[in-house]
Amino acid sequence: MEKVHVNVVVIGHVDSGKSTTTGHLLYKCGGIDQRRLEKFEKAAAQMGKGSFKFAWVLDKLKAERERGITIDISLLKFSTQKYTMTIIDAPGHRDFIKNMITGTSQADVALLVVSAAKGEFEAGVSRSGQTREHALLAYTLGVKQVIVCVNKMDLTEPPYCQKRFEEVSKGVSGFLRKIGYDPTAVPFVPISGWTGENMITVAEKMPWFQGWKVRRREGSSSGRTLLEVLDSVQPPVRTINKPLRLPLQDVYKIGGVGTVPVGKVETGILKPGMTLVFSPTKLTAEVKSIEMHHQGLETALPGHNVGFNIKNIAVKNLHRGDVAGNAQQDPPSDVKSFEAQVIILNHPGKIKAGYSPVLDCHTAHVTCRFAELREKLDRRTSKKLEDNPQILVSGDAATVKLVPMKPMCVESFFTYPPLGRFAARDLKQTVAVGVIKSVEKDHGSKPSAKAQVCK
């Protein structure tokens, strides 16, 4: 029987030990084959990194990925008893926040790594640290489950210090509660990603650790190690029963075959013989065949990255960011405007109506204008603080009306989550993240009756 698939995003401050921890998991439970490991170990030794760091495995893989060598994603897969887990993005990546939002897939679980080493936890949680920001992003983007790894227990003073674990856990639990998570549903596990303490097998050096416990709606669970925590997560619900939405990543012209768009099925199913509509171009075409990993496919399901052959549309008429849907079932259309709930993350100035950053939403990158600042909100409770605010600054949450500067297809987060999350970029950084609450579809000349319907 095939194991259920779970996507994990690893978050936390720069030096919390994410790569080492992730590398260790992949090394012990993963798809990294012995041969490749030996190759890495040799290379590591030659470079004087003889104390073979697990992080190095991960960095090698990451470098291969960034250089465009598509490594078999199975290298970033590992198995627990119940699940096959894929590490979506090992952060520390320049575009991590953007990737997390437009990411190849939505994370089901966030593994938050915090360092217990002296001074490091404090740096990560300070105002400028990324620990809070990443956790807030995960929450805003709908990642419901969080696991906290209190890492570097080998570097506390004294090593493997219970008091330090409790202090760090209390601090993290406090800000997770402020963000909106329920700390009783969050497991806290002390580990050392470097020595492997308490990751796969029960810690010998932390006899004081009685284990983690969580209370969730679906029931309680408990255990000792990080691997057991990963095994205790709730399996994700995939949306097959929704209409098809497939954002295009690329479009190829293949000799003797014709036009081949490529992308990931986000919702619904794709089958040969289906008539597709592409938005915003409004072109239609029939699917002739579907391929995944160079093999023919009769049905593509959510999560599948596929190429499909269509007739009668020239390659130049389709672009990355276009969305394919089923012509017979709620076909996608471009939007005149949309209402979104945004959180301003890091903007040096004041944001006023008229501000126009680039929005990254699914595979599209389109400049959008903040046409109206409708309400300022409390970030945690989403309660209204003020109507029609004049300005927004870093840290503010607000409801705004956005107008795309060129045709764009997006959806409400509640109907099609993967097409309803976005990052706004400006000044070479992510200035805001948001979720789309409703869209006003562009149906040519019809009045905007649809705006109320798409909540």
PDB file of N, CA, C and O in Angstrom, residues 330 411-416 437-441 443 446-455:
ATOM      1  N   ASP A 330     -17.105  25.351 -13.992  1.00  0.00           N
ATOM      2  CA  ASP A 330     -16.575  26.583 -13.399  1.00  0.00           C
ATOM      3  C   ASP A 330     -15.232  26.986 -14.016  1.00  0.00           C
ATOM      4  O   ASP A 330     -14.212  27.030 -13.332  1.00  0.00           O
ATOM      5  N   GLU A 411      -8.089  33.413  -7.628  1.00  0.00           N
ATOM      6  CA  GLU A 411      -9.355  32.941  -7.067  1.00  0.00           C
ATOM      7  C   GLU A 411      -9.408  33.269  -5.590  1.00  0.00           C
ATOM      8  O   GLU A 411      -8.387  33.598  -4.983  1.00  0.00           O
ATOM      9  N   SER A 412     -10.596  33.120  -5.018  1.00  0.00           N
ATOM     10  CA  SER A 412     -10.698  33.320  -3.577  1.00  0.00           C
ATOM     11  C   SER A 412     -10.013  32.162  -2.853  1.00  0.00           C
ATOM     12  O   SER A 412     -10.077  31.009  -3.290  1.00  0.00           O
ATOM     13  N   PHE A 413      -9.354  32.487  -1.761  1.00  0.00           N
ATOM     14  CA  PHE A 413      -8.641  31.489  -0.954  1.00  0.00           C
ATOM     15  C   PHE A 413      -9.593  30.400  -0.467  1.00  0.00           C
ATOM     16  O   PHE A 413      -9.204  29.257  -0.280  1.00  0.00           O
ATOM     17  N   PHE A 414     -10.860  30.769  -0.265  1.00  0.00           N
ATOM     18  CA  PHE A 414     -11.813  29.810   0.299  1.00  0.00           C
ATOM     19  C   PHE A 414     -12.275  28.800  -0.742  1.00  0.00           C
ATOM     20  O   PHE A 414     -12.602  27.676  -0.405  1.00  0.00           O
ATOM     21  N   THR A 415     -12.287  29.200  -2.028  1.00  0.00           N
ATOM     22  CA  THR A 415     -12.698  28.252  -3.070  1.00  0.00           C
ATOM     23  C   THR A 415     -11.516  27.460  -3.612  1.00  0.00           C
ATOM     24  O   THR A 415     -11.589  26.259  -3.778  1.00  0.00           O
ATOM     25  N   TYR A 416     -10.427  28.164  -3.930  1.00  0.00           N
ATOM     26  CA  TYR A 416      -9.249  27.497  -4.496  1.00  0.00           C
ATOM     27  C   TYR A 416      -8.007  27.988  -3.763  1.00  0.00           C
ATOM     28  O   TYR A 416      -7.329  28.902  -4.246  1.00  0.00           O
ATOM     29  N   LYS A 437      -9.960  37.291  -0.394  1.00  0.00           N
ATOM     30  CA  LYS A 437     -11.250  36.972   0.230  1.00  0.00           C
ATOM     31  C   LYS A 437     -12.364  36.860  -0.795  1.00  0.00           C
ATOM     32  O   LYS A 437     -13.256  36.032  -0.683  1.00  0.00           O
ATOM     33  N   SER A 438     -12.340  37.715  -1.826  1.00  0.00           N
ATOM     34  CA  SER A 438     -13.358  37.613  -2.877  1.00  0.00           C
ATOM     35  C   SER A 438     -12.797  38.223  -4.151  1.00  0.00           C
ATOM     36  O   SER A 438     -11.894  39.058  -4.095  1.00  0.00           O
ATOM     37  N   VAL A 439     -13.334  37.777  -5.297  1.00  0.00           N
ATOM     38  CA  VAL A 439     -12.854  38.297  -6.577  1.00  0.00           C
ATOM     39  C   VAL A 439     -14.014  38.859  -7.379  1.00  0.00           C
ATOM     40  O   VAL A 439     -15.142  38.398  -7.266  1.00  0.00           O
ATOM     41  N   GLU A 440     -13.704  39.878  -8.157  1.00  0.00           N
ATOM     42  CA  GLU A 440     -14.697  40.428  -9.087  1.00  0.00           C
ATOM     43  C   GLU A 440     -14.231  39.976 -10.465  1.00  0.00           C
ATOM     44  O   GLU A 440     -13.214  40.437 -10.971  1.00  0.00           O
ATOM     45  N   LYS A 441     -14.967  38.992 -11.017  1.00  0.00           N
ATOM     46  CA  LYS A 441     -14.511  38.400 -12.280  1.00  0.00           C
ATOM     47  C   LYS A 441     -14.818  39.322 -13.446  1.00  0.00           C
ATOM     48  O   LYS A 441     -15.762  40.092 -13.409  1.00  0.00           O
ATOM     49  N   HIS A 443     -16.237  39.552 -16.817  1.00  0.00           N
ATOM     50  CA  HIS A 443     -17.036  38.832 -17.815  1.00  0.00           C
ATOM     51  C   HIS A 443     -17.371  39.764 -18.960  1.00  0.00           C
ATOM     52  O   HIS A 443     -18.515  39.896 -19.361  1.00  0.00           O
ATOM     53  N   LYS A 446     -20.625  42.370 -18.647  1.00  0.00           N
ATOM     54  CA  LYS A 446     -21.591  42.160 -17.566  1.00  0.00           C
ATOM     55  C   LYS A 446     -21.244  42.998 -16.342  1.00  0.00           C
ATOM     56  O   LYS A 446     -20.085  43.189 -16.044  1.00  0.00           O
ATOM     57  N   PRO A 447     -22.275  43.469 -15.597  1.00  0.00           N
ATOM     58  CA  PRO A 447     -21.977  44.184 -14.352  1.00  0.00           C
ATOM     59  C   PRO A 447     -21.372  43.215 -13.336  1.00  0.00           C
ATOM     60  O   PRO A 447     -21.427  42.011 -13.516  1.00  0.00           O
ATOM     61  N   SER A 448     -20.847  43.764 -12.249  1.00  0.00           N
ATOM     62  CA  SER A 448     -20.077  42.928 -11.331  1.00  0.00           C
ATOM     63  C   SER A 448     -20.957  42.184 -10.332  1.00  0.00           C
ATOM     64  O   SER A 448     -20.758  42.254  -9.136  1.00  0.00           O
ATOM     65  N   ALA A 449     -21.957  41.490 -10.854  1.00  0.00           N
ATOM     66  CA  ALA A 449     -22.840  40.741  -9.963  1.00  0.00           C
ATOM     67  C   ALA A 449     -22.081  39.609  -9.303  1.00  0.00           C
ATOM     68  O   ALA A 449     -22.420  39.161  -8.218  1.00  0.00           O
ATOM     69  N   LYS A 450     -21.004  39.170  -9.969  1.00  0.00           N
ATOM     70  CA  LYS A 450     -20.254  38.002  -9.495  1.00  0.00           C
ATOM     71  C   LYS A 450     -19.486  38.304  -8.216  1.00  0.00           C
ATOM     72  O   LYS A 450     -19.174  37.394  -7.454  1.00  0.00           O
ATOM     73  N   ALA A 451     -19.193  39.576  -7.989  1.00  0.00           N
ATOM     74  CA  ALA A 451     -18.322  39.908  -6.854  1.00  0.00           C
ATOM     75  C   ALA A 451     -18.858  39.354  -5.540  1.00  0.00           C
ATOM     76  O   ALA A 451     -18.103  38.866  -4.716  1.00  0.00           O
ATOM     77  N   GLN A 452     -20.200  39.406  -5.369  1.00  0.00           N
ATOM     78  CA  GLN A 452     -20.747  38.931  -4.079  1.00  0.00           C
ATOM     79  C   GLN A 452     -20.732  37.406  -4.036  1.00  0.00           C
ATOM     80  O   GLN A 452     -20.629  36.824  -2.989  1.00  0.00           O
ATOM     81  N   VAL A 453     -20.860  36.793  -5.192  1.00  0.00           N
ATOM     82  CA  VAL A 453     -21.054  35.349  -5.237  1.00  0.00           C
ATOM     83  C   VAL A 453     -19.792  34.572  -4.868  1.00  0.00           C
ATOM     84  O   VAL A 453     -19.846  33.499  -4.328  1.00  0.00           O
ATOM     85  N   CYS A 454     -18.623  35.161  -5.179  1.00  0.00           N
ATOM     86  CA  CYS A 454     -17.384  34.374  -5.077  1.00  0.00           C
ATOM     87  C   CYS A 454     -16.744  34.373  -3.717  1.00  0.00           C
ATOM     88  O   CYS A 454     -15.580  34.094  -3.602  1.00  0.00           O
ATOM     89  N   LYS A 455     -17.483  34.752  -2.695  1.00  0.00           N
ATOM     90  CA  LYS A 455     -16.896  34.815  -1.350  1.00  0.00           C
ATOM     91  C   LYS A 455     -16.244  33.484  -0.992  1.00  0.00           C
ATOM     92  O   LYS A 455     -16.761  32.451  -1.318  1.00  0.00           O
TER      93      LYS A 455
END
